[in-house]
CSV table of C-alpha atoms in Angstrom, one decimal:
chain,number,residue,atom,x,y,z
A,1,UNK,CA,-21.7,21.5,-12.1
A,2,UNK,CA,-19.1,21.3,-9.6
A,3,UNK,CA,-18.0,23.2,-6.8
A,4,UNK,CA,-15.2,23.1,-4.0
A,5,UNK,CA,-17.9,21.4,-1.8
A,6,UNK,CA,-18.7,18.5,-4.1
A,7,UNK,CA,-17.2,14.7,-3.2
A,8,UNK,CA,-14.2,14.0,-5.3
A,9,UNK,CA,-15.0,10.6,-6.9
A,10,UNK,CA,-11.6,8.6,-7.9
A,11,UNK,CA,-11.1,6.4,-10.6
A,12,UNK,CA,-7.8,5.0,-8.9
A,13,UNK,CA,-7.5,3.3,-5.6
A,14,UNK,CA,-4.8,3.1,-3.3
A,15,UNK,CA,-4.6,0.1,-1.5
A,16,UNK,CA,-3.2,-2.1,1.1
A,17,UNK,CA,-3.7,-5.7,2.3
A,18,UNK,CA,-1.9,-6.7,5.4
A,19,UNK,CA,-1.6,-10.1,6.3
A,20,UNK,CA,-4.4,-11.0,9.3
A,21,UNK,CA,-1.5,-12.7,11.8
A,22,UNK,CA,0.3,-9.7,11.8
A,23,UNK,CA,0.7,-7.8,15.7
A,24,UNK,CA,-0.6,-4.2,15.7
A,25,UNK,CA,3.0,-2.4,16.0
A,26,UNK,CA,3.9,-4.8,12.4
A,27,UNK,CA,0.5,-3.9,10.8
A,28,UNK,CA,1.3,-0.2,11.4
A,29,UNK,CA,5.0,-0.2,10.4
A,30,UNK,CA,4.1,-2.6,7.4
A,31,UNK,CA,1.8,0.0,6.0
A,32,UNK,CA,3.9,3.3,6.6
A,33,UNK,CA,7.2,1.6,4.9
A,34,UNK,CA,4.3,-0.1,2.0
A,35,UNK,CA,2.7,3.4,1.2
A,36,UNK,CA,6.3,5.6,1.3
A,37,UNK,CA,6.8,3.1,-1.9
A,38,UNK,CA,3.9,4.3,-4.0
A,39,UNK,CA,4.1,8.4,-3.0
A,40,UNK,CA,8.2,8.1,-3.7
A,41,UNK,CA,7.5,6.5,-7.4
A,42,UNK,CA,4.1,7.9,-8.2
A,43,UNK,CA,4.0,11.8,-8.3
A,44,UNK,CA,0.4,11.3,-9.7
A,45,UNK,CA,-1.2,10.0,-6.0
A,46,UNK,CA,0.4,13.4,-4.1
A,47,UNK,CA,-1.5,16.4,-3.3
A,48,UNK,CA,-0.6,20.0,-2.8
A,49,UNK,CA,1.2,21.2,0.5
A,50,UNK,CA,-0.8,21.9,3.6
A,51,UNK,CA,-0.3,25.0,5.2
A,52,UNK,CA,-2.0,26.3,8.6
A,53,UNK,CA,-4.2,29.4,8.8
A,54,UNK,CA,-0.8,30.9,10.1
A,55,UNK,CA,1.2,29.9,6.8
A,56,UNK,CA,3.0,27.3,8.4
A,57,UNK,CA,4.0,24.8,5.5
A,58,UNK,CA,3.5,20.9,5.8
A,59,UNK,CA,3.9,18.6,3.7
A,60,UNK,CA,1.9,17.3,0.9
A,61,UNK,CA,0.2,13.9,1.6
A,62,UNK,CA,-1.7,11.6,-0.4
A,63,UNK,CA,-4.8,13.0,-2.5
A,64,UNK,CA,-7.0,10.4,-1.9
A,65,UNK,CA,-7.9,7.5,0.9
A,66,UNK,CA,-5.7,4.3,1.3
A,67,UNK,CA,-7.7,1.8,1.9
A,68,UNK,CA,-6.6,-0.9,4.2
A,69,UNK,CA,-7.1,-4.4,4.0
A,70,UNK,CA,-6.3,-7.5,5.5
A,71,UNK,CA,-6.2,-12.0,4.4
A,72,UNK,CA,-4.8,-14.9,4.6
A,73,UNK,CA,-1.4,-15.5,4.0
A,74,UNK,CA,-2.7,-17.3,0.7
A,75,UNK,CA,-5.1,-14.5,-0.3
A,76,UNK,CA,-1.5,-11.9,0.1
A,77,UNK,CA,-0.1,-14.9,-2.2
A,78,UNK,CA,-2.8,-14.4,-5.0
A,79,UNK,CA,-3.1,-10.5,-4.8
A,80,UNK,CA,0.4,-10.1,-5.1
A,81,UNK,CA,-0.1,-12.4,-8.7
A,82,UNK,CA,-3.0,-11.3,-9.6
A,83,UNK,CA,-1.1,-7.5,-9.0
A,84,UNK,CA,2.1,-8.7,-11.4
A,85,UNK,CA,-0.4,-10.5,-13.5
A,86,UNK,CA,-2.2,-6.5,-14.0
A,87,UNK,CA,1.2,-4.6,-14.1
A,88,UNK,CA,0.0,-2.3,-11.2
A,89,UNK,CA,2.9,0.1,-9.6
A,90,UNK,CA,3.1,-2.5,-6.2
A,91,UNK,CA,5.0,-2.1,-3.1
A,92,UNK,CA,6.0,-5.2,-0.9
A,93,UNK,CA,6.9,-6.5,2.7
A,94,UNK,CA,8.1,-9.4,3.2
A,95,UNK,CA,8.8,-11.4,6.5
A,96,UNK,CA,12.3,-11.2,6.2
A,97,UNK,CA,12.3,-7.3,6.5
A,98,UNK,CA,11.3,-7.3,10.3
A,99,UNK,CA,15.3,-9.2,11.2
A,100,UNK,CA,17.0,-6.4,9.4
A,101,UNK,CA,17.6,-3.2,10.2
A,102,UNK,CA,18.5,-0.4,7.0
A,103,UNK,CA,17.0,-0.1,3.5
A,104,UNK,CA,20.1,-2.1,2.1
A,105,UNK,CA,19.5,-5.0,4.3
A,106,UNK,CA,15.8,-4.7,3.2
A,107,UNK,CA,16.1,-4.8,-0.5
A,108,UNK,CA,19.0,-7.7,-0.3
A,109,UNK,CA,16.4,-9.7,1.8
A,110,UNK,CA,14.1,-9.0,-0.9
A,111,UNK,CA,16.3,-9.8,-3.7
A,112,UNK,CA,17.3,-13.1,-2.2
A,113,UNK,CA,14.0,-14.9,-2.6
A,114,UNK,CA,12.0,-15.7,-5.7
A,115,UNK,CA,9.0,-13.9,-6.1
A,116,UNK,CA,6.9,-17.1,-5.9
A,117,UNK,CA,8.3,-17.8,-2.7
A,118,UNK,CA,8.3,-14.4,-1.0
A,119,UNK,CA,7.0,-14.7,2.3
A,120,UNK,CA,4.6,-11.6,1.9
A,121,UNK,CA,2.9,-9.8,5.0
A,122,UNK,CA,1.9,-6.5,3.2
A,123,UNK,CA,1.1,-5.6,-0.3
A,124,UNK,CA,0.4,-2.3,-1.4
A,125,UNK,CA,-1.3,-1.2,-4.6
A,126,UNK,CA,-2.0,1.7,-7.0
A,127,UNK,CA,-4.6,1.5,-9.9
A,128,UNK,CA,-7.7,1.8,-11.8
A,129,UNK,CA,-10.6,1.2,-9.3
A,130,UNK,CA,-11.5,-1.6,-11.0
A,131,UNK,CA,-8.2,-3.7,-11.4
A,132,UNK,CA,-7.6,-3.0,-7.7
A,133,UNK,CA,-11.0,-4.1,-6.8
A,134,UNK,CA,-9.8,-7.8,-8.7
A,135,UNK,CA,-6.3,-7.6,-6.9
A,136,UNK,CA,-8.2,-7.3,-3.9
A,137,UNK,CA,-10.2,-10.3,-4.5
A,138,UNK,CA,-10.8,-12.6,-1.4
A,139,UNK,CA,-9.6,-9.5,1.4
A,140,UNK,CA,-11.6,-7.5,3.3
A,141,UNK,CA,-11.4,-4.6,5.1
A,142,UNK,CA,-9.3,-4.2,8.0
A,143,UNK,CA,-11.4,-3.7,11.5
């Protein structure tokens, strides 16, 4: 039996791994502009709008945690094609993307690299707990 005071368990993740030689200010920005990726494509990851005891509306946010991770620059390497490898909705950030400064600027710097040679400093990740977990492989948590 369940009731509105029982855990919700998942059976999808959310996940990001940063790369570890990031600053603070890049690890934060990183993760907003990785996460906006997965709630814009994936209507499935939103909850219901908030609203305050005086019915002031907010917006709806994520229904579940995002889990934040952090590696090497090799272990971003092998997530991101271990990721492809798994077909798992992904978002990336490459190095590139701090020099520029607009969305169209962003996606050319993207588009100008091979994947195999993007220089990645954040993945993020939407999946089965599971295939996530194996994605993950070789990260750990962010302190």
């Amino acid at each position: 039996m369940t009731t509105e005071h029982t855990p919700v368990r998942f059976d999808t993740k959310i996940a990001v791994l940063l790369r570890e030689d990031l600053e603070p200010w890049q690890r934060l920005n990183v993760t907003a502009f990785l996460v906006s990726g997965l709630g814009s494509q994936l209507p499935e990851v939103i909850g219901e709008p908030y609203a305050d005891a005086d019915g002031t509306p907010y917006l709806p946010m994520f229904r579940q945690p995002v889990l934040v991770f952090e590696g090497t620059k090799e272990t971003l390497t092998a997530a991101h094609g271990r990721a492809l490898s798994r077909s798992l909705p992904r978002a990336v950030f490459t190095s590139d993307l701090f020099a520029t400064g607009n969305d169209r600027d962003n996606r050319a710097a993207v588009r100008a690299v091979p994947k195999n040679q993007l220089d990645l400093v954040g993945l993020a990740v939407y999946g089965p707990r599971n295939a996530v977990d194996k994605v993950l492989k070789g990260a750990r948590m962010h302190p």
